[in-house]
């Protein structure tokens, strides 16, 4: 994933963009960058590796190195960004978020062309944002270029551009799978993945871009370069899994949606007559927690934090050279609260169950710490299709998905024709699937949120949501 | 505050001490250090400033620089540690936690003596651990030296020493105000402020040291150099405020204690007939949260996280040079969830109310975000005496305490003779105090946990707890 | 300027390339980079800013980050290098040395083309090596691409490429203005600007590339992809000014050439009957020194070092923020030896006189330190044409050249028609020029080496040397 | 060795002390430090390891961290300095140069005392300056303390102290083995090992301290706290070996002394009828060079630089981990100029011959590069006694000295009774020694400067010079 943030203002704005970008740190852990435009200096840029130290540590000296009345920043889980580019579109800084699934084909196309070449990274890899820029450069203006690039790529790409005159161009991906919000202050405008980022900086909500919409922004105002499309497919997982609790997309707050979602999970259990003794309801941190709070609030069962992630310094991966097994380190973060586990019947809510590997380890860890029983609830339906738009689901292909694997075990390829039935917990196939996964992962019981449940908790029209992972609907 | 961690083992243990020390990162933000003993190299030491980057970032190269079969580490909110010392006690590494209130007098005494001198820090300040070492050096063996130093200082000092033969000496402060736990594995022993630190590294609880107890530890076993004293005064705030959720001291887990404490607060409200409409119960992060969970669980009211601390990178203080007002940055961390605040009646539980400044700001922030009413509950009694043993309460003197200030406003110096009455919410003075503070800080209502309530939630005999802040009992 | 070094070997060679590149540190002060090829990893690359710390300090951790059986390195006074490139020529690492005078036009040409774009640097500048790569990519193989790029650019470009199979391609600039030497060991081959770099690493001279020659090198041997051209114009300043004393180009050692050159300067003075009293002969450090040694040896006058550059740490520019005037710092490096200046008649030899600014300051500094008289000798003829092939002369245009400026002062534009005469010290115009410059710069006397003298000291056929700066011959 | 520099001024002086300290970089390669006094902040201090990067690189951010109207700095080949100390003498910063040979005994004495202890370094080592401070603290004022410490130590100690009121105390070692110079400007005073350091900063020579003299300096003037002693023993090697060319001690410039010394060596050869064919005279860099220039100037033989130290980045030691043999790296620095060696008869002058190991390697390196013959001249007499005052001679004991070893080989212990004879090249024993060393180290011939020769070249009364290394006279 990743996220971007930018400001165009009548006053120096680098400190604001510094903090606004930092507020996207939950969206990526590998690279971060800032670009600024100052009339006297032109475009400037700084990128740092943030794998071993957080954004703020790495960029603390940026105020000696750069300045600007317009600036953009980016937190990235993949390639270094923003790039400075010089093309027939002019000089500009650019960052993109999303995923390009057909990059090798697109690169090959570019290289076939006379003069085609790329600056490469270790191993010959091509920076995705560079590829996007190369595609844009096929056309002679930004709007055409962005549209062309978005059409060429299979996947999703939202773009934020800082031009060599200090203006910003923001373009939301064609089907609006990811959000772009715009805030307004007395001095200018902010563009952001997360709206709370600019709110904390004193900007008020102006509006969200529509799917495929392209705008150019200066301190004087917003000019629409391309109106939004009529179709929208915003990713439902923004709410159920990777959005930040304080985030609000399409007017729907993440934390509040999760409470509603957990409440409806509890209602479903009630309707199903679930009556096992439960000492504590808990969430698998971090995203499972608010779903669990909703469940506990609605069910009247006690909420508790039976294990805790050690946060003060564990936000980064680290490996003391050759001295420790990698496995052991992965487990260092979760710390049990024995009194809340030992001899207890526990019900946990997780945001989703993809491959099941991590969840199985977590459940074993609970049993090792003396849990009497561990019931599991998934805050979304079974994941039956690997995401091809955002790659968010940490699963490279359908075959990794535990729901699919269990279905194949239950009745072979034939089962794949009954996916809808399997998804539905009220059918026999649905019950079989839940039972088989529960057995495999050592859950005392397993239930999934229904597709209707999660859509209702979000509250948007179903046609505006991408629910491909669950029902395969493109 | 601060915390230390050490291991003496038959095998290389630096990676374990690295992780064990890192698990104390919640206890300090200024300096961290590691010292190791290797038979071939002797004692080695490394200290880093951790104000701008976390422990793990700063120490990631330590494995190229040091090694050892015994090692100690320290996270410190004050001076650089561990120190390497050479005295007539031999060569050793040492770290201390606690506070020395009479350091200026002790330094003057040392300097009066022939040959007395100290390595100083900026501004001539003397490192507390160096002062402790200088005091120890007045005697000819470690036990005498530690006892002498502990007697001389006003305050509290727990000590961890790594000797030049790889053995550890651990000495708990005289009245056991702070914990020292010992863990055991096949290869050796671990000494730790936090027991979960060694548990995660595969060590099992061996035992906690008693107050004033001194032990020498080698991989072969533990030798008691000084038996524990009969009096104990462990700090009650370890549970209610600064302990980590997963910590367990004297057999009592922090998270579980807070649930019990929050439950009893709820019972108290029920008994008092508190019946205001409350949409959500929440905790003032981070320590208030589990008290609030307990309150919500017991009261049947809905728990919610109405605002969130942005954690991915905000664990450190940072100030872009001259570009931002310090005030503004302080407020960047708390992010509201508007849907859970706007138009809502909220009840918040905080761990304690010291000066009230921060809490007042938090409540104003909630009202600015549209809260209809904000009720406040303190998870402990009114703080009427500034801590003189650990300085934990972030209050340098009695006059900063809001409860005292309000009492003085209510009836002048005379009021100080009725502190016990003021502490008790069932008396008229007690009710007046609550009402006056609530008015001052804009709370819709205010209640404090009673002394009996908090002691009962901890579950230890009252005589073993230091409750000086609440009742002035030494 | 800048320099490159590369090895292709049957064994791990990164340490060798590290040292070999470091031996080019005298050729650049801004950026340095290493790229390596390892069959398992592919191409890797690392670039550092070396303005504040030397190459070895900045690259000391490269052995943890990269490895390879082939590698190239570059010291650069301009843009970051080597670049990793992916184009229809394949994946490769590339560095170039030389200068591109028509870059803006070439960039514009590239951008006119469909899809043309560049990764830019601060202010929109384009990396020269990237531009070279973009030009190469117009063609479908390396030889055609290199030839095409070299033809397109006005200036000079030598190239070193590390291909994705570990082989090297080295291409000397078309007229051989800069050298490329190849060394051979048991394990493979080295390619270098400086031959002493590989000699110190145990490689023996294999041969120098001819002008425009292109070769592909593997550990198995050298394959000529393009034979050398018949015309050669190697820069004469390699010997008289910027070559390292230990360097040997075209079989001619720099230090030895300078001795011969200084000797012939002394002979010229003798023939001219120069008989002023001279206490000491000295060189303007660093390049003037060996010319002065030759002069002293031949003239029988005493050689002395009347001022010294403080070298231990002054190899880098540095500016304490706002606290010191830039001018003052520039003068910190030269330290006088008063005893060798006070009351003395001094004769100094400098490598060349370009704008005269620095030399004037040096001479004033000598007078301030009590020199009785300062005679000056230039180790080369008057510089009358700004270099357009390498930009080495630190002079952006003809109008900066002091010789031209003085000629214009002496007789206006008309004087430019008598440049040859002015260059010759035996003509009246020649004598006038020397007298006028000496007056302007406060020299007691001034003489220039003759064109014949410097060519003879080098010892190559005049037609193989570029002497454009002196006689305008292309 | 090492050197210090300080200023006390009416204006901010940190930048001046930064540059003044940097001018002592030739005296040490391990640690450097700065301390400053500002009335508002008090004493501040910063120390860096300079083994991998030069002083200026490491301290470039010091202007953000410190400021002061008085400051001191230190370049050290041994322990971190300056130290901040708090003792009954008050708060102060201190650095020392010299050597303490009986430190273990002095440490033991301190530790025997009640309360005696030291902050230790890795392996339990004690910082020499800390030891000096502990000794000073035995007394109740600085003068007594410095005198007492200087008396207790066997060796040499010069001291520079920055007091907590901004005044400086400078104390030269008792016999004035090392220099301390004082400079004066309009704003204050500078104290320095090297006088050129403050001259370049606009200070004029005020005076040198006499042996054992102690002064206190404020911007208002110099107060003599202790007059100089009558005996002086300044180290003769300051001129012949480790002084910087631009340095002047006791009014005698280093470079000029070396020319005189080389000239007298040439005269001696002439008197001895030395008539071998010599193509070039050269110096073993760096200190041998000016001796060789003097020799060449006087003898009329040609001077040349037959090999060169590669300086741009080789001022520091460096070792790529496990990849290269340490031996090989040591040899990377010297680069031959083949044309000046191949087939040539060479005469080299070195500053001195201690163990002979390095010189033997250098000569072999010359023969490997084709030298026909290598004659050697030592710029000082045979070293027969290991230095016990400054340890400068890089020889821990008498038995390492090649002259002694050869004498023992020639006639056993008995030879040690004829050291004076051996030192004298005109005796048979003297000739035997030269012949035997020449054979051992593969010199074509070997001569030493005579004691009278070197003393005369310095020009001070023999009784003021320490010549212990050569004649054993204390």
PDB file of C-alpha atoms in Angstrom, chain C residues 69-243:
ATOM      1  CA  UNK C  69      32.753 -11.017  -9.206  1.00  0.00           C
ATOM      2  CA  UNK C  70      32.521  -7.973 -11.453  1.00  0.00           C
ATOM      3  CA  UNK C  71      32.199  -4.419 -10.275  1.00  0.00           C
ATOM      4  CA  UNK C  72      32.723  -0.838 -11.365  1.00  0.00           C
ATOM      5  CA  UNK C  73      33.255   2.342  -9.375  1.00  0.00           C
ATOM      6  CA  UNK C  74      33.296   6.028 -10.058  1.00  0.00           C
ATOM      7  CA  UNK C  75      34.501   9.239  -8.439  1.00  0.00           C
ATOM      8  CA  UNK C  76      32.620  12.174  -9.834  1.00  0.00           C
ATOM      9  CA  UNK C  77      32.827  15.915  -9.660  1.00  0.00           C
ATOM     10  CA  UNK C  78      29.354  16.225 -11.060  1.00  0.00           C
ATOM     11  CA  UNK C  79      26.418  13.835 -11.044  1.00  0.00           C
ATOM     12  CA  UNK C  80      25.739  10.670  -9.030  1.00  0.00           C
ATOM     13  CA  UNK C  81      27.047   7.549 -10.775  1.00  0.00           C
ATOM     14  CA  UNK C  82      27.047   4.663 -11.726  1.00  0.00           C
ATOM     15  CA  UNK C  83      23.441   4.428 -12.835  1.00  0.00           C
ATOM     16  CA  UNK C  84      21.537   1.182 -13.149  1.00  0.00           C
ATOM     17  CA  UNK C  85      19.692   1.210 -16.428  1.00  0.00           C
ATOM     18  CA  UNK C  86      17.168  -1.044 -18.063  1.00  0.00           C
ATOM     19  CA  UNK C  87      16.693  -0.428 -21.745  1.00  0.00           C
ATOM     20  CA  UNK C  88      16.347  -2.434 -24.891  1.00  0.00           C
ATOM     21  CA  UNK C  89      20.118  -2.933 -24.612  1.00  0.00           C
ATOM     22  CA  UNK C  90      19.360  -4.929 -21.457  1.00  0.00           C
ATOM     23  CA  UNK C  91      20.090  -4.264 -17.793  1.00  0.00           C
ATOM     24  CA  UNK C  92      23.410  -2.652 -17.039  1.00  0.00           C
ATOM     25  CA  UNK C  93      25.323  -0.289 -14.779  1.00  0.00           C
ATOM     26  CA  UNK C  94      27.061   2.628 -16.423  1.00  0.00           C
ATOM     27  CA  UNK C  95      29.337   5.533 -15.653  1.00  0.00           C
ATOM     28  CA  UNK C  96      30.755   8.183 -17.928  1.00  0.00           C
ATOM     29  CA  UNK C  97      33.461  10.809 -17.652  1.00  0.00           C
ATOM     30  CA  UNK C  98      33.912  13.902 -19.735  1.00  0.00           C
ATOM     31  CA  UNK C  99      31.532  16.706 -20.452  1.00  0.00           C
ATOM     32  CA  UNK C 100      28.412  17.269 -22.566  1.00  0.00           C
ATOM     33  CA  UNK C 101      28.211  20.881 -23.704  1.00  0.00           C
ATOM     34  CA  UNK C 102      24.997  20.561 -25.700  1.00  0.00           C
ATOM     35  CA  UNK C 103      22.998  18.704 -23.084  1.00  0.00           C
ATOM     36  CA  UNK C 104      20.036  21.064 -23.148  1.00  0.00           C
ATOM     37  CA  UNK C 105      19.582  20.532 -26.851  1.00  0.00           C
ATOM     38  CA  UNK C 106      19.948  16.761 -26.562  1.00  0.00           C
ATOM     39  CA  UNK C 107      17.465  16.650 -23.688  1.00  0.00           C
ATOM     40  CA  UNK C 108      14.985  18.664 -25.696  1.00  0.00           C
ATOM     41  CA  UNK C 109      15.399  16.254 -28.611  1.00  0.00           C
ATOM     42  CA  UNK C 110      14.726  13.283 -26.372  1.00  0.00           C
ATOM     43  CA  UNK C 111      11.684  14.935 -24.820  1.00  0.00           C
ATOM     44  CA  UNK C 112      10.233  15.768 -28.206  1.00  0.00           C
ATOM     45  CA  UNK C 113      10.036  12.125 -28.945  1.00  0.00           C
ATOM     46  CA  UNK C 114       6.935  10.171 -27.890  1.00  0.00           C
ATOM     47  CA  UNK C 115       7.448   8.807 -24.400  1.00  0.00           C
ATOM     48  CA  UNK C 116      10.617  10.746 -23.787  1.00  0.00           C
ATOM     49  CA  UNK C 117      11.207  11.522 -20.135  1.00  0.00           C
ATOM     50  CA  UNK C 118      14.021  11.706 -17.600  1.00  0.00           C
ATOM     51  CA  UNK C 119      14.384  11.235 -13.892  1.00  0.00           C
ATOM     52  CA  UNK C 120      15.460  14.669 -12.823  1.00  0.00           C
ATOM     53  CA  UNK C 121      17.533  16.060 -10.007  1.00  0.00           C
ATOM     54  CA  UNK C 122      16.937  19.161  -7.869  1.00  0.00           C
ATOM     55  CA  UNK C 123      16.033  22.083 -10.067  1.00  0.00           C
ATOM     56  CA  UNK C 124      15.127  19.757 -12.959  1.00  0.00           C
ATOM     57  CA  UNK C 125      18.721  19.031 -13.947  1.00  0.00           C
ATOM     58  CA  UNK C 126      19.365  15.815 -15.839  1.00  0.00           C
ATOM     59  CA  UNK C 127      22.171  13.454 -14.857  1.00  0.00           C
ATOM     60  CA  UNK C 128      24.749  13.414 -17.684  1.00  0.00           C
ATOM     61  CA  UNK C 129      25.153   9.684 -17.531  1.00  0.00           C
ATOM     62  CA  UNK C 130      21.412   9.270 -17.786  1.00  0.00           C
ATOM     63  CA  UNK C 131      21.409  11.466 -20.853  1.00  0.00           C
ATOM     64  CA  UNK C 132      24.204   9.371 -22.333  1.00  0.00           C
ATOM     65  CA  UNK C 133      22.162   6.230 -21.620  1.00  0.00           C
ATOM     66  CA  UNK C 134      19.071   7.713 -23.199  1.00  0.00           C
ATOM     67  CA  UNK C 135      21.099   8.463 -26.332  1.00  0.00           C
ATOM     68  CA  UNK C 136      22.549   4.947 -26.373  1.00  0.00           C
ATOM     69  CA  UNK C 137      19.037   3.541 -26.160  1.00  0.00           C
ATOM     70  CA  UNK C 138      18.200   5.028 -29.536  1.00  0.00           C
ATOM     71  CA  UNK C 139      20.174   2.157 -31.017  1.00  0.00           C
ATOM     72  CA  UNK C 140      19.812  -1.569 -30.627  1.00  0.00           C
ATOM     73  CA  UNK C 141      23.278  -2.652 -29.585  1.00  0.00           C
ATOM     74  CA  UNK C 142      25.921  -1.202 -27.302  1.00  0.00           C
ATOM     75  CA  UNK C 143      28.489  -0.417 -29.986  1.00  0.00           C
ATOM     76  CA  UNK C 144      26.037   1.440 -32.173  1.00  0.00           C
ATOM     77  CA  UNK C 145      24.552   3.095 -29.108  1.00  0.00           C
ATOM     78  CA  UNK C 146      27.880   4.303 -27.755  1.00  0.00           C
ATOM     79  CA  UNK C 147      29.015   5.557 -31.165  1.00  0.00           C
ATOM     80  CA  UNK C 148      25.711   7.334 -31.679  1.00  0.00           C
ATOM     81  CA  UNK C 149      25.828   8.969 -28.253  1.00  0.00           C
ATOM     82  CA  UNK C 150      29.446  10.013 -28.705  1.00  0.00           C
ATOM     83  CA  UNK C 151      28.593  11.545 -32.069  1.00  0.00           C
ATOM     84  CA  UNK C 152      25.594  13.428 -30.758  1.00  0.00           C
ATOM     85  CA  UNK C 153      27.334  15.080 -27.865  1.00  0.00           C
ATOM     86  CA  UNK C 154      29.555  18.098 -28.162  1.00  0.00           C
ATOM     87  CA  UNK C 155      32.306  17.473 -25.679  1.00  0.00           C
ATOM     88  CA  UNK C 156      33.881  14.260 -24.521  1.00  0.00           C
ATOM     89  CA  UNK C 157      32.553  11.014 -23.094  1.00  0.00           C
ATOM     90  CA  UNK C 158      34.388   7.902 -22.043  1.00  0.00           C
ATOM     91  CA  UNK C 159      32.178   5.095 -20.821  1.00  0.00           C
ATOM     92  CA  UNK C 160      32.422   2.086 -18.554  1.00  0.00           C
ATOM     93  CA  UNK C 161      29.515  -0.373 -18.563  1.00  0.00           C
ATOM     94  CA  UNK C 162      28.896  -3.396 -16.338  1.00  0.00           C
ATOM     95  CA  UNK C 163      26.493  -5.741 -18.067  1.00  0.00           C
ATOM     96  CA  UNK C 164      24.024  -8.053 -16.443  1.00  0.00           C
ATOM     97  CA  UNK C 165      26.269 -11.029 -17.200  1.00  0.00           C
ATOM     98  CA  UNK C 166      29.285  -9.604 -15.399  1.00  0.00           C
ATOM     99  CA  UNK C 167      31.144  -8.535 -18.530  1.00  0.00           C
ATOM    100  CA  UNK C 168      32.491  -5.009 -18.913  1.00  0.00           C
ATOM    101  CA  UNK C 169      32.265  -2.725 -21.913  1.00  0.00           C
ATOM    102  CA  UNK C 170      34.807   0.082 -21.999  1.00  0.00           C
ATOM    103  CA  UNK C 171      34.709   2.807 -24.624  1.00  0.00           C
ATOM    104  CA  UNK C 172      37.260   5.574 -24.828  1.00  0.00           C
ATOM    105  CA  UNK C 173      36.074   8.936 -26.085  1.00  0.00           C
ATOM    106  CA  UNK C 174      36.345   9.398 -29.847  1.00  0.00           C
ATOM    107  CA  UNK C 175      39.556  11.401 -29.928  1.00  0.00           C
ATOM    108  CA  UNK C 176      41.115   9.821 -26.868  1.00  0.00           C
ATOM    109  CA  UNK C 177      41.166  13.053 -24.896  1.00  0.00           C
ATOM    110  CA  UNK C 178      41.010  11.021 -21.694  1.00  0.00           C
ATOM    111  CA  UNK C 179      42.840   7.749 -21.064  1.00  0.00           C
ATOM    112  CA  UNK C 180      41.502   4.241 -20.445  1.00  0.00           C
ATOM    113  CA  UNK C 181      44.052   1.675 -19.311  1.00  0.00           C
ATOM    114  CA  UNK C 182      43.584  -2.056 -18.991  1.00  0.00           C
ATOM    115  CA  UNK C 183      45.380  -4.268 -16.531  1.00  0.00           C
ATOM    116  CA  UNK C 184      45.605  -8.056 -16.362  1.00  0.00           C
ATOM    117  CA  UNK C 185      45.976 -10.497 -13.477  1.00  0.00           C
ATOM    118  CA  UNK C 186      45.595 -14.233 -13.151  1.00  0.00           C
ATOM    119  CA  UNK C 187      41.945 -13.869 -12.244  1.00  0.00           C
ATOM    120  CA  UNK C 188      40.725 -11.268 -14.658  1.00  0.00           C
ATOM    121  CA  UNK C 189      41.033  -7.750 -15.970  1.00  0.00           C
ATOM    122  CA  UNK C 190      40.890  -4.222 -14.626  1.00  0.00           C
ATOM    123  CA  UNK C 191      39.797  -1.085 -16.498  1.00  0.00           C
ATOM    124  CA  UNK C 192      40.969   2.230 -15.119  1.00  0.00           C
ATOM    125  CA  UNK C 193      41.521   5.915 -15.711  1.00  0.00           C
ATOM    126  CA  UNK C 194      44.704   5.674 -13.622  1.00  0.00           C
ATOM    127  CA  UNK C 195      46.993   2.738 -14.326  1.00  0.00           C
ATOM    128  CA  UNK C 196      48.691   2.929 -10.919  1.00  0.00           C
ATOM    129  CA  UNK C 197      45.315   2.013  -9.390  1.00  0.00           C
ATOM    130  CA  UNK C 198      45.400  -1.522 -10.743  1.00  0.00           C
ATOM    131  CA  UNK C 199      49.161  -1.829 -10.492  1.00  0.00           C
ATOM    132  CA  UNK C 200      48.879  -1.418  -6.719  1.00  0.00           C
ATOM    133  CA  UNK C 201      46.298  -4.207  -6.762  1.00  0.00           C
ATOM    134  CA  UNK C 202      48.594  -6.688  -8.482  1.00  0.00           C
ATOM    135  CA  UNK C 203      47.476  -6.156 -12.060  1.00  0.00           C
ATOM    136  CA  UNK C 204      50.007  -5.644 -14.821  1.00  0.00           C
ATOM    137  CA  UNK C 205      49.650  -3.247 -17.727  1.00  0.00           C
ATOM    138  CA  UNK C 206      47.879  -4.957 -20.603  1.00  0.00           C
ATOM    139  CA  UNK C 207      47.390  -1.961 -22.857  1.00  0.00           C
ATOM    140  CA  UNK C 208      45.700   1.414 -23.233  1.00  0.00           C
ATOM    141  CA  UNK C 209      42.628   1.747 -25.399  1.00  0.00           C
ATOM    142  CA  UNK C 210      43.035   3.814 -28.531  1.00  0.00           C
ATOM    143  CA  UNK C 211      40.796   6.783 -29.365  1.00  0.00           C
ATOM    144  CA  UNK C 212      37.200   5.698 -29.845  1.00  0.00           C
ATOM    145  CA  UNK C 213      38.082   2.056 -29.262  1.00  0.00           C
ATOM    146  CA  UNK C 214      35.390  -0.137 -27.709  1.00  0.00           C
ATOM    147  CA  UNK C 215      36.092  -3.449 -26.014  1.00  0.00           C
ATOM    148  CA  UNK C 216      34.133  -6.065 -24.148  1.00  0.00           C
ATOM    149  CA  UNK C 217      35.994  -7.738 -21.317  1.00  0.00           C
ATOM    150  CA  UNK C 218      35.356 -10.949 -19.425  1.00  0.00           C
ATOM    151  CA  UNK C 219      37.771 -12.839 -17.193  1.00  0.00           C
ATOM    152  CA  UNK C 220      38.540 -14.902 -20.299  1.00  0.00           C
ATOM    153  CA  UNK C 221      39.790 -12.071 -22.422  1.00  0.00           C
ATOM    154  CA  UNK C 222      39.294  -8.845 -24.288  1.00  0.00           C
ATOM    155  CA  UNK C 223      37.185  -8.675 -27.418  1.00  0.00           C
ATOM    156  CA  UNK C 224      37.550  -5.608 -29.596  1.00  0.00           C
ATOM    157  CA  UNK C 225      34.103  -4.401 -30.615  1.00  0.00           C
ATOM    158  CA  UNK C 226      35.321  -1.302 -32.422  1.00  0.00           C
ATOM    159  CA  UNK C 227      38.915  -0.620 -33.476  1.00  0.00           C
ATOM    160  CA  UNK C 228      40.557   2.656 -32.480  1.00  0.00           C
ATOM    161  CA  UNK C 229      40.289   5.647 -34.762  1.00  0.00           C
ATOM    162  CA  UNK C 230      43.297   7.105 -36.461  1.00  0.00           C
ATOM    163  CA  UNK C 231      43.062  10.537 -34.935  1.00  0.00           C
ATOM    164  CA  UNK C 232      44.066  11.251 -31.342  1.00  0.00           C
ATOM    165  CA  UNK C 233      43.882  14.408 -29.229  1.00  0.00           C
ATOM    166  CA  UNK C 234      44.855  13.529 -25.696  1.00  0.00           C
ATOM    167  CA  UNK C 235      44.627  16.457 -23.323  1.00  0.00           C
ATOM    168  CA  UNK C 236      48.065  17.950 -22.637  1.00  0.00           C
ATOM    169  CA  UNK C 237      46.892  19.165 -19.236  1.00  0.00           C
ATOM    170  CA  UNK C 238      46.736  15.570 -18.047  1.00  0.00           C
ATOM    171  CA  UNK C 239      50.484  15.933 -17.607  1.00  0.00           C
ATOM    172  CA  UNK C 240      50.930  19.566 -16.798  1.00  0.00           C
ATOM    173  CA  UNK C 241      48.018  20.045 -14.405  1.00  0.00           C
ATOM    174  CA  UNK C 242      45.558  17.444 -13.268  1.00  0.00           C
ATOM    175  CA  UNK C 243      47.244  14.071 -13.537  1.00  0.00           C
TER     176      UNK C 243
END
